[in-house]
Amino acid sequence: MNYRQVYKSWLDDDFFDGETKEELLSIKDDDKEIEDRFYKNLDFGTAGLRGKLGAGTNRMNKYVVMRTSQGLSDTILSEGKEAAMRGVAISYDVRWYSKDFAELAARVLASNGIKVYLSDDIRPTPLLSYAIRSLKAVSGIMVTASHNPKEYNGYKVYWEEGSQILEERADQILANINKIDDYSKIKCEPLDGLIEKGLIEYFGREIDEKYFKDTLSLAINEDIDKDIRIVYSPLNGTGNKYVREILKRRSFNKVYVVKEQEDPDPDFTTLSYPNPENPDAFEYSLRLGKKVKADILIATDPDSDRFALEVFHEGEYVYLNGNEVGALLTNYILKGLSGKNLLRENDFVVKTIVTGDLSKKIAAKYDVEMIETLTGFKNIYAPANKYEKDGQKRYIFGYEESIGYSYGTFVRDKDGVSTAMMVVEMTAYYKKIGKTLVDVLNDLYNEFGYHKDSLSSIFFEGIDGEEKIARIMETFRKDTIKKIGGVKLSEVKDYYYDYEKYKTQRSNVLINYYEDGSWFALRPSGTEPKIKLYIYSFSGDEVEADDKIKNIERATKEKILSVE
């Protein structure tokens, strides 16, 4: 069926409720909107689902959630009775319909005879990862759109290790989803009855307490300045009580919370975009920071898996990006463990292929292996899952440039809560010896050279945008930029066509390396209608490193925008 026929089938089918049909009738004269909502099913992959809320096959709504949950149910049931009995942990964030979608997923799974552990309240994404492992569940669902705009929601799927599913599992679930062509055949009994049968059970404080205990065990140093002043914003998301509680238990008592962004708010009223990767998200934190003379400003995104930081240095607040914070944490953790003789010969740290190279040099200093993976924490934790089974190697720390970090293995996804604790500890450690984190970063540059970076996101909405992004990638593949600022291209890595060469899964990432150590990467986002441009430079001179960034940005954006 074409998109118009699918649209009509939703209007004609008595299974779809009146509210859904009313919404669809309101767009009956807008062919472009109908096409965008029905030209395909909302993509399901290793990131699960993510999309705009609304009626349609290419939107996040209760019918898409039901169909996906039935596909997941069929996948779990194919694993046998034991898998169904182990169950699925489900949690959710503050967004519109997150609780409704979580309960709906629970109902579908339980109606299929699968045990469900349902969160009794909003929780950060890392708590869902932790709950899967703690409850020994076979799978997990986190209803969240992470840092996306308020119009979005999503559905992340995890497996028993506590990390997001990889491609093979995603393909299996998708195949089962695609077999469902009649929504009315999806099993979905009332919630109360399933609770009475014992198929749905709530989890809460007990899991939280275990998580706090394990997070506290990550601490490296206690001889630190615990009087540092911290401004924290949960950006109206799930991190509020978790970040505050972990800092309180570490005896950091001068924590000032941004009141306007403290309580859950699915509209994120104070933000145009609830992503702390954008320094604009610190507007309210800056006001409070200046008022209370804060040493650092910290923020977590709505599901509290991402973490961001600004540091007071020489009279102003300086935003540190994901590459910078990741390098600082790599250095602090490895230095601390080395000083306590806690590093082992087989330890490793992880970063993604589009993350900066400074941490590679830091890891080498401590004789720790650096493993590079495709983007996403599902890939970052894949080596930990693999090596845990044979005991060959030990995962220490992993991060990616998009402000995601995780230390240890009891959570196998990025964790804004434990990261907040470690960054505050790191700040307090260096303050006691008279340094800010900017000072420490400059020390690393002096030791290893200047590693500079830039990240741009260029948006292209709708079907036309999707096609434009494909043309941009193909243009760079066929005729890339062979010289920038007089520096010649040395190598191109294409993880879509040549992925077997690099021993990875296929991924639409293209990286150009130049003879001076600089490089740029292009990658279409898997969750938003945009293409991401990553630019990196290296030099022994800071001004030269900055100039290289500008030259690459100018050349790449000019070529991107020239594509018709």
Coordinates of C-alpha atoms in Angstrom, one line a residue:
M1 CA 0.0 0.0 0.0
N2 CA 1.1 3.6 -0.6
Y3 CA 1.0 6.2 2.1
R4 CA -2.5 7.4 1.2
Q5 CA -3.9 3.8 1.4
V6 CA -2.2 3.2 4.8
Y7 CA -3.7 6.5 6.0
K8 CA -7.1 5.5 4.9
S9 CA -6.8 2.1 6.5
W10 CA -6.2 3.7 9.9
L11 CA -9.3 5.9 9.4
D12 CA -11.4 2.9 8.4
D13 CA -10.2 0.4 11.0
D14 CA -12.4 0.3 14.2
F15 CA -9.4 -0.7 16.2
F16 CA -8.0 2.8 16.2
D17 CA -9.7 5.1 18.7
G18 CA -11.7 8.3 18.1
E19 CA -8.9 10.6 19.2
T20 CA -6.5 9.1 16.7
K21 CA -9.0 9.4 13.9
E22 CA -9.8 13.0 14.8
E23 CA -6.1 13.9 14.7
L24 CA -5.8 12.2 11.3
L25 CA -8.9 13.9 9.9
S26 CA -7.3 17.3 10.9
I27 CA -4.6 16.7 8.3
K28 CA -6.8 15.3 5.5
D29 CA -5.9 18.2 3.2
D30 CA -2.2 18.2 4.0
D31 CA -0.7 15.6 1.6
K32 CA 2.9 16.3 2.6
E33 CA 2.0 15.7 6.3
I34 CA 0.1 12.5 5.5
E35 CA 3.1 11.3 3.5
D36 CA 5.6 12.0 6.3
R37 CA 3.4 10.2 8.8
F38 CA 2.7 7.1 6.7
Y39 CA 5.3 6.6 4.0
K40 CA 7.2 4.1 6.2
N41 CA 7.1 2.5 9.6
L42 CA 9.0 4.3 12.3
D43 CA 12.5 2.9 12.1
F44 CA 13.4 0.2 14.6
G45 CA 17.0 -0.6 15.1
T46 CA 19.8 -0.9 17.6
A47 CA 18.6 2.4 19.1
G48 CA 15.0 1.0 19.3
L49 CA 12.4 3.6 18.3
R50 CA 12.6 7.4 18.4
G51 CA 10.3 9.8 16.7
K52 CA 7.8 12.6 16.9
L53 CA 4.6 12.0 18.9
G54 CA 1.5 11.7 16.8
A55 CA -0.8 9.4 14.9
G56 CA 0.7 7.4 12.0
T57 CA 3.1 4.5 11.3
N58 CA 6.1 6.9 11.2
R59 CA 5.3 8.5 14.6
M60 CA 5.5 7.5 18.3
N61 CA 2.1 6.5 19.5
K62 CA 0.4 3.7 21.5
Y63 CA -0.2 1.6 18.4
V64 CA 3.4 1.6 17.4
V65 CA 4.4 0.9 21.0
M66 CA 2.0 -2.1 21.1
R67 CA 3.2 -3.5 17.8
T68 CA 6.8 -3.2 18.8
S69 CA 6.1 -4.7 22.2
Q70 CA 4.4 -7.7 20.6
G71 CA 7.5 -8.1 18.3
L72 CA 9.7 -8.1 21.4
S73 CA 7.4 -10.5 23.1
D74 CA 7.6 -13.0 20.2
T75 CA 11.4 -12.7 20.2
I76 CA 11.6 -13.4 24.0
L77 CA 9.2 -16.3 23.7
S78 CA 11.3 -17.8 20.9
E79 CA 14.1 -18.1 23.5
G80 CA 12.0 -20.4 25.6
K81 CA 10.0 -20.5 28.9
E82 CA 13.0 -19.6 31.1
A83 CA 13.5 -16.3 29.2
A84 CA 9.9 -15.4 29.7
M85 CA 10.1 -16.2 33.4
R86 CA 13.3 -14.1 33.8
G87 CA 11.2 -11.2 32.6
V88 CA 11.7 -7.7 31.3
A89 CA 12.5 -4.5 33.3
I90 CA 10.7 -1.4 32.1
S91 CA 11.3 2.3 33.1
Y92 CA 10.4 5.7 31.7
D93 CA 11.3 9.4 31.8
V94 CA 9.4 12.6 32.2
R95 CA 8.1 13.1 28.6
W96 CA 4.6 13.2 27.4
Y97 CA 3.1 9.7 27.4
S98 CA 6.2 8.0 28.7
K99 CA 4.4 6.4 31.7
D100 CA 1.5 5.4 29.4
F101 CA 3.9 3.8 26.8
A102 CA 5.7 2.0 29.6
E103 CA 2.5 0.6 31.1
L104 CA 1.3 -0.3 27.6
A105 CA 4.5 -2.2 26.9
A106 CA 4.2 -4.0 30.2
R107 CA 0.7 -5.0 29.4
V108 CA 1.6 -6.5 26.0
L109 CA 4.6 -8.4 27.4
A110 CA 2.6 -9.7 30.5
S111 CA -0.4 -10.6 28.3
N112 CA 2.0 -12.9 26.4
G113 CA 3.0 -14.6 29.6
I114 CA 6.3 -12.7 30.1
K115 CA 7.2 -11.5 33.6
V116 CA 7.5 -7.7 33.9
Y117 CA 9.3 -5.5 36.4
L118 CA 7.8 -2.0 36.0
S119 CA 9.4 1.1 37.5
D120 CA 7.2 2.7 40.2
D121 CA 8.2 6.2 39.1
I122 CA 10.4 8.1 36.6
R123 CA 14.0 6.9 36.6
P124 CA 17.2 7.8 34.8
T125 CA 18.2 5.5 31.9
P126 CA 21.3 4.2 33.8
L127 CA 18.9 2.9 36.6
L128 CA 17.1 0.8 33.9
S129 CA 20.4 -0.7 32.8
Y130 CA 21.3 -1.4 36.4
A131 CA 17.8 -2.9 37.1
I132 CA 18.2 -5.4 34.3
R133 CA 21.4 -6.8 35.7
S134 CA 20.2 -6.6 39.3
L135 CA 16.9 -8.4 38.6
K136 CA 18.6 -10.9 36.2
A137 CA 16.0 -10.0 33.6
V138 CA 16.4 -11.2 30.0
S139 CA 15.6 -7.8 28.5
G140 CA 14.7 -4.2 29.3
I141 CA 12.8 -1.2 27.9
M142 CA 13.5 2.5 28.6
V143 CA 10.8 4.8 27.3
T144 CA 12.7 8.0 26.6
A145 CA 13.7 10.3 23.8
S146 CA 16.8 11.3 25.8
H147 CA 17.9 14.8 24.8
N148 CA 15.5 15.2 21.7
P149 CA 13.0 18.1 21.5
K150 CA 9.8 18.0 23.5
E151 CA 7.8 16.7 20.5
Y152 CA 9.7 13.4 20.6
N153 CA 9.5 10.2 22.5
G154 CA 11.3 6.8 22.1
Y155 CA 11.6 3.2 23.1
K156 CA 15.1 1.8 23.8
V157 CA 15.5 -2.0 24.0
Y158 CA 18.2 -3.7 26.1
W159 CA 19.3 -7.3 26.5
E160 CA 20.4 -9.3 29.5
E161 CA 23.9 -7.7 29.8
G162 CA 22.2 -4.4 30.6
S163 CA 23.4 -2.8 27.4
Q164 CA 21.3 -1.8 24.3
I165 CA 20.7 -4.4 21.7
L166 CA 23.1 -4.9 18.8
E167 CA 22.3 -5.4 15.2
E168 CA 21.6 -9.2 15.2
R169 CA 19.1 -8.9 18.0
A170 CA 17.5 -5.8 16.5
D171 CA 17.0 -7.6 13.2
Q172 CA 15.3 -10.5 15.0
I173 CA 12.9 -8.2 16.8
L174 CA 12.2 -6.2 13.6
A175 CA 11.4 -9.4 11.7
N176 CA 8.8 -10.3 14.4
I177 CA 7.4 -6.7 14.3
N178 CA 7.0 -6.9 10.5
K179 CA 4.9 -10.1 10.8
I180 CA 2.2 -8.1 12.6
D181 CA -0.2 -6.7 10.1
D182 CA -3.3 -6.7 12.3
Y183 CA -3.1 -4.6 15.4
S184 CA -6.3 -6.2 16.8
K185 CA -4.4 -9.5 17.3
I186 CA -1.9 -7.9 19.7
K187 CA -2.4 -9.3 23.2
C188 CA -3.0 -6.5 25.7
E189 CA -5.0 -7.2 28.9
P190 CA -5.8 -4.6 31.6
L191 CA -3.0 -3.6 33.9
D192 CA -4.7 -4.3 37.2
G193 CA -5.6 -7.9 36.2
L194 CA -2.0 -8.6 35.2
I195 CA -0.7 -7.2 38.5
E196 CA -3.1 -9.5 40.4
K197 CA -1.9 -12.5 38.4
G198 CA 1.7 -11.6 39.5
L199 CA 2.8 -11.1 35.9
I200 CA 3.6 -7.4 36.5
E201 CA 5.6 -6.4 39.6
Y202 CA 6.8 -2.9 40.5
F203 CA 10.5 -2.1 41.4
G204 CA 11.8 1.0 43.1
R205 CA 13.7 1.9 46.2
E206 CA 15.5 -1.4 46.8
I207 CA 17.1 -1.1 43.3
D208 CA 17.9 2.5 43.9
E209 CA 19.8 1.7 47.1
K210 CA 21.9 -1.0 45.4
Y211 CA 22.7 1.4 42.7
F212 CA 23.8 4.1 45.1
K213 CA 26.0 1.6 46.9
D214 CA 27.7 0.4 43.8
T215 CA 28.2 4.0 42.5
L216 CA 29.8 5.1 45.8
S217 CA 32.3 2.2 45.3
L218 CA 33.7 4.0 42.3
A219 CA 35.2 6.8 44.4
I220 CA 39.0 7.1 44.0
N221 CA 40.0 9.8 46.4
E222 CA 38.5 11.2 49.7
D223 CA 41.4 13.6 50.5
I224 CA 39.7 16.3 48.5
D225 CA 38.1 19.7 49.0
K226 CA 34.4 18.8 49.8
D227 CA 33.5 22.5 50.2
I228 CA 33.5 23.2 46.5
R229 CA 30.3 24.9 45.3
I230 CA 28.3 23.1 42.7
V231 CA 25.3 24.3 40.6
Y232 CA 23.3 21.5 39.2
S233 CA 20.4 21.4 36.7
P234 CA 18.5 18.2 35.8
L235 CA 16.9 20.2 32.9
N236 CA 13.5 19.2 34.3
G237 CA 14.3 15.5 33.8
T238 CA 14.9 12.4 35.8
G239 CA 18.3 13.1 37.4
N240 CA 17.2 15.5 40.2
K241 CA 17.0 13.2 43.2
Y242 CA 19.7 10.8 42.0
V243 CA 22.5 13.3 41.4
R244 CA 21.6 15.2 44.5
E245 CA 21.5 12.0 46.6
I246 CA 24.8 10.6 45.4
L247 CA 26.6 14.0 46.0
K248 CA 25.0 14.2 49.5
R249 CA 26.3 10.7 50.3
R250 CA 29.8 11.8 49.3
S251 CA 29.4 14.8 51.7
F252 CA 29.3 17.5 49.0
N253 CA 26.9 19.7 50.7
K254 CA 27.2 22.9 48.8
V255 CA 25.0 21.9 45.9
Y256 CA 22.7 24.5 44.5
V257 CA 19.9 23.3 42.2
V258 CA 18.4 25.5 39.4
K259 CA 14.8 25.9 40.7
E260 CA 13.3 26.7 37.3
Q261 CA 14.7 23.3 36.0
E262 CA 14.3 21.2 39.1
D263 CA 10.9 19.6 38.7
P264 CA 9.7 17.3 35.9
D265 CA 8.4 19.2 32.9
P266 CA 7.6 17.4 29.6
D267 CA 7.4 20.8 27.8
F268 CA 10.9 21.8 29.0
T269 CA 9.6 25.3 29.3
T270 CA 12.9 27.0 30.0
L271 CA 14.7 25.3 27.1
S272 CA 14.4 25.4 23.3
Y273 CA 16.2 22.1 23.2
P274 CA 16.9 20.0 26.3
N275 CA 20.4 19.0 25.4
P276 CA 23.2 20.1 27.7
E277 CA 25.6 19.4 24.8
N278 CA 24.5 22.8 23.7
P279 CA 26.0 25.5 26.0
D280 CA 22.8 27.5 25.7
A281 CA 21.2 25.0 28.1
F282 CA 23.4 26.6 30.9
E283 CA 21.6 30.0 30.7
Y284 CA 19.8 29.5 34.1
S285 CA 22.8 27.7 35.7
L286 CA 25.1 30.6 34.8
R287 CA 22.8 33.1 36.6
L288 CA 22.8 30.9 39.7
G289 CA 26.5 30.1 39.4
K290 CA 27.5 33.8 39.5
K291 CA 25.2 34.4 42.4
V292 CA 26.6 31.6 44.6
K293 CA 30.2 31.7 43.3
A294 CA 30.1 28.2 42.1
D295 CA 33.3 26.3 41.1
I296 CA 31.4 24.2 38.5
L297 CA 28.1 24.1 36.8
I298 CA 26.8 20.6 36.0
A299 CA 23.8 19.4 34.1
T300 CA 22.2 16.1 33.0
D301 CA 19.8 15.6 30.1
P302 CA 16.1 14.6 30.6
D303 CA 16.9 10.8 31.0
S304 CA 20.1 11.6 32.9
D305 CA 22.4 9.5 30.8
R306 CA 24.3 12.5 29.4
F307 CA 26.3 14.9 31.5
A308 CA 27.7 18.4 30.8
L309 CA 30.0 20.7 32.6
E310 CA 31.1 24.4 32.9
V311 CA 34.2 25.3 35.0
F312 CA 34.9 28.6 36.7
H313 CA 38.4 29.6 35.4
E314 CA 40.1 33.0 35.5
G315 CA 36.9 34.9 36.2
E316 CA 34.5 33.2 33.8
Y317 CA 32.7 30.0 33.2
V318 CA 34.2 27.8 30.5
Y319 CA 32.2 25.1 28.8
L320 CA 34.1 21.8 28.3
N321 CA 32.8 19.6 25.6
G322 CA 32.5 15.8 25.5
N323 CA 36.0 15.2 24.2
E324 CA 37.6 17.4 26.8
V325 CA 35.6 15.9 29.7
G326 CA 36.3 12.4 28.4
A327 CA 40.0 13.1 28.3
L328 CA 40.0 14.6 31.8
L329 CA 38.1 11.6 33.2
T330 CA 40.4 9.1 31.4
N331 CA 43.4 10.8 32.9
Y332 CA 41.9 11.1 36.4
I333 CA 40.7 7.5 36.6
L334 CA 43.8 5.9 35.2
K335 CA 46.1 8.1 37.2
G336 CA 44.1 7.4 40.4
L337 CA 44.0 3.6 39.8
S338 CA 47.7 3.5 38.9
G339 CA 48.6 5.4 42.1
K340 CA 46.8 2.8 44.1
N341 CA 48.3 -0.1 42.2
L342 CA 44.8 -1.1 41.0
L343 CA 45.5 -1.3 37.3
R344 CA 46.0 -4.7 35.7
E345 CA 47.9 -5.7 32.6
N346 CA 44.7 -6.6 30.7
D347 CA 42.7 -3.4 31.4
F348 CA 41.2 -1.4 28.6
V349 CA 39.3 1.8 28.0
V350 CA 36.9 2.5 25.1
K351 CA 36.1 5.5 22.9
T352 CA 34.2 5.7 19.6
I353 CA 35.7 6.2 16.1
V354 CA 34.3 9.8 16.0
T355 CA 35.7 10.7 19.4
G356 CA 39.0 12.7 19.8
D357 CA 42.4 11.1 20.1
L358 CA 43.8 12.8 23.2
S359 CA 42.6 9.9 25.5
K360 CA 44.5 7.4 23.3
K361 CA 47.8 9.1 24.3
I362 CA 46.7 9.2 27.9
A363 CA 45.9 5.5 28.0
A364 CA 49.2 4.7 26.3
K365 CA 51.0 6.5 29.1
Y366 CA 49.5 4.1 31.6
D367 CA 50.0 1.1 29.4
V368 CA 46.2 0.7 29.1
E369 CA 44.7 -0.5 25.8
M370 CA 42.4 1.8 24.0
I371 CA 39.6 0.1 22.0
E372 CA 37.8 2.1 19.4
T373 CA 34.2 1.2 18.4
L374 CA 31.3 2.4 16.3
T375 CA 29.2 5.1 17.9
G376 CA 26.8 4.4 20.8
F377 CA 27.2 2.8 24.1
K378 CA 25.7 -0.5 22.8
N379 CA 29.1 -0.7 21.0
I380 CA 31.2 0.8 23.7
Y381 CA 30.1 -2.0 26.1
A382 CA 30.3 -4.8 23.5
P383 CA 33.9 -5.5 24.4
A384 CA 33.1 -5.5 28.1
N385 CA 30.3 -8.1 27.5
K386 CA 32.6 -10.2 25.3
Y387 CA 35.6 -10.2 27.6
E388 CA 33.6 -10.7 30.8
K389 CA 32.7 -14.2 29.7
D390 CA 36.3 -15.4 29.3
G391 CA 38.0 -13.1 31.8
Q392 CA 40.7 -12.0 29.3
K393 CA 40.4 -8.3 29.8
R394 CA 38.8 -5.8 32.2
Y395 CA 36.8 -2.7 31.1
I396 CA 37.6 0.4 33.1
F397 CA 36.0 3.4 31.4
G398 CA 34.3 4.3 28.2
Y399 CA 33.0 7.6 26.6
E400 CA 32.0 9.3 23.4
E401 CA 32.1 12.9 22.3
S402 CA 28.4 13.4 22.6
I403 CA 28.8 13.8 26.4
G404 CA 28.2 10.2 27.4
Y405 CA 30.5 8.5 29.9
S406 CA 30.5 5.4 32.1
Y407 CA 33.0 4.1 34.6
G408 CA 32.7 0.5 35.7
T409 CA 30.4 -2.3 34.5
F410 CA 27.4 -2.4 36.9
V411 CA 25.7 0.0 34.5
R412 CA 26.3 -0.8 30.8
D413 CA 25.1 2.4 29.3
K414 CA 26.2 6.0 29.6
D415 CA 25.5 7.3 33.2
G416 CA 25.0 10.9 34.0
V417 CA 24.6 10.2 37.8
S418 CA 27.9 8.4 38.4
T419 CA 29.6 10.8 36.0
A420 CA 28.4 13.7 38.1
M421 CA 29.9 12.1 41.2
M422 CA 33.3 11.5 39.5
V423 CA 33.5 14.9 37.9
V424 CA 32.7 16.6 41.2
E425 CA 35.3 14.4 42.9
M426 CA 37.9 15.2 40.2
T427 CA 37.1 19.0 40.6
A428 CA 37.5 18.8 44.4
Y429 CA 40.8 16.8 44.0
Y430 CA 42.4 19.4 41.8
K431 CA 41.0 22.4 43.7
K432 CA 42.8 21.2 46.8
I433 CA 46.1 21.5 44.9
G434 CA 45.1 24.8 43.4
K435 CA 44.0 23.9 39.9
T436 CA 40.8 24.1 37.9
L437 CA 39.9 21.5 35.3
V438 CA 40.9 24.0 32.6
D439 CA 44.3 24.1 34.1
V440 CA 44.5 20.3 34.1
L441 CA 43.3 20.2 30.5
N442 CA 46.1 22.7 29.5
D443 CA 48.6 20.5 31.3
L444 CA 47.5 17.6 29.1
Y445 CA 47.8 19.7 26.0
N446 CA 51.3 20.7 27.0
E447 CA 52.2 17.1 27.5
F448 CA 50.5 15.5 24.5
G449 CA 49.9 18.4 22.1
Y450 CA 46.8 20.4 21.2
H451 CA 43.8 18.3 20.2
K452 CA 41.0 20.5 19.1
D453 CA 37.6 19.6 17.8
S454 CA 34.3 20.9 16.4
L455 CA 30.9 19.3 16.0
S456 CA 28.2 20.6 13.8
S457 CA 24.7 19.2 13.1
I458 CA 23.0 20.2 9.9
F459 CA 19.2 19.4 9.8
F460 CA 17.2 18.2 6.8
E461 CA 13.6 17.5 7.7
G462 CA 11.2 15.0 6.1
I463 CA 11.5 12.6 3.1
D464 CA 13.3 15.3 1.1
G465 CA 15.8 15.7 3.9
E466 CA 16.4 12.0 4.2
E467 CA 17.2 11.9 0.5
K468 CA 19.4 15.0 0.7
I469 CA 21.5 13.4 3.5
A470 CA 21.9 10.3 1.3
R471 CA 23.1 12.4 -1.6
I472 CA 25.6 14.3 0.6
M473 CA 27.1 11.0 1.9
E474 CA 27.3 9.7 -1.7
T475 CA 28.9 12.9 -3.0
F476 CA 31.7 12.7 -0.4
R477 CA 32.2 9.0 -1.1
K478 CA 32.6 9.6 -4.8
D479 CA 34.6 12.9 -4.7
T480 CA 35.9 13.8 -1.3
I481 CA 38.1 16.8 -0.4
K482 CA 41.7 15.8 -1.3
K483 CA 43.5 18.9 0.1
I484 CA 42.6 21.4 2.8
G485 CA 44.9 24.3 3.6
G486 CA 47.6 22.8 1.5
V487 CA 47.5 19.5 3.5
K488 CA 46.8 16.4 1.5
L489 CA 44.4 13.6 2.2
S490 CA 46.1 10.5 3.5
E491 CA 43.3 7.9 4.0
V492 CA 39.6 7.5 3.8
K493 CA 37.7 5.0 6.0
D494 CA 34.2 4.1 4.9
Y495 CA 32.4 2.0 7.5
Y496 CA 29.4 1.5 5.2
Y497 CA 31.1 -0.2 2.2
D498 CA 34.4 -1.3 3.8
Y499 CA 33.1 -2.3 7.3
E500 CA 34.4 -5.9 7.0
K501 CA 37.9 -4.5 6.5
Y502 CA 37.7 -2.7 9.9
K503 CA 36.0 -5.7 11.6
T504 CA 32.8 -3.8 12.6
Q505 CA 29.1 -3.9 11.8
R506 CA 28.1 -1.8 8.9
S507 CA 27.6 1.9 9.8
N508 CA 27.0 5.0 7.7
V509 CA 30.2 6.8 8.8
L510 CA 32.8 8.3 6.5
I511 CA 36.2 9.5 7.9
N512 CA 38.8 11.5 6.0
Y513 CA 42.3 11.6 7.5
Y514 CA 44.9 14.2 6.5
E515 CA 48.7 14.1 6.6
D516 CA 49.0 16.5 9.5
G517 CA 47.0 14.3 11.9
S518 CA 43.7 16.2 11.4
W519 CA 40.5 14.5 10.3
F520 CA 36.8 14.9 9.8
A521 CA 33.9 12.5 9.9
L522 CA 30.4 12.6 8.4
R523 CA 27.6 10.5 10.0
P524 CA 23.8 10.8 9.5
S525 CA 22.1 10.7 12.9
G526 CA 20.2 7.6 13.8
T527 CA 17.6 9.4 15.8
E528 CA 17.1 12.9 14.2
P529 CA 16.8 14.3 10.7
K530 CA 20.4 15.6 10.5
I531 CA 23.9 14.9 9.4
K532 CA 26.7 15.3 11.9
L533 CA 30.1 16.7 11.0
Y534 CA 33.0 15.9 13.4
I535 CA 36.2 17.9 12.9
Y536 CA 39.5 17.2 14.7
S537 CA 42.9 18.8 14.5
F538 CA 46.3 18.2 16.1
S539 CA 49.3 20.6 16.5
G540 CA 52.0 21.5 19.0
D541 CA 50.7 25.1 18.7
E542 CA 47.2 26.0 19.9
V543 CA 46.6 28.8 17.4
E544 CA 47.6 26.5 14.5
A545 CA 45.3 23.8 15.8
D546 CA 42.4 26.2 16.0
D547 CA 43.1 27.5 12.5
K548 CA 43.1 24.0 11.1
I549 CA 39.6 23.5 12.5
K550 CA 38.4 26.6 10.8
N551 CA 39.9 25.6 7.5
I552 CA 38.3 22.1 7.6
E553 CA 35.0 23.5 8.6
R554 CA 34.9 26.0 5.8
A555 CA 35.8 23.4 3.2
T556 CA 33.4 20.7 4.4
K557 CA 30.4 22.9 4.9
E558 CA 30.9 24.6 1.5
K559 CA 30.8 21.1 -0.1
I560 CA 27.8 19.9 2.0
L561 CA 25.7 23.0 1.1
S562 CA 26.6 22.7 -2.6
V563 CA 24.9 19.3 -2.9
E564 CA 21.5 19.7 -4.6

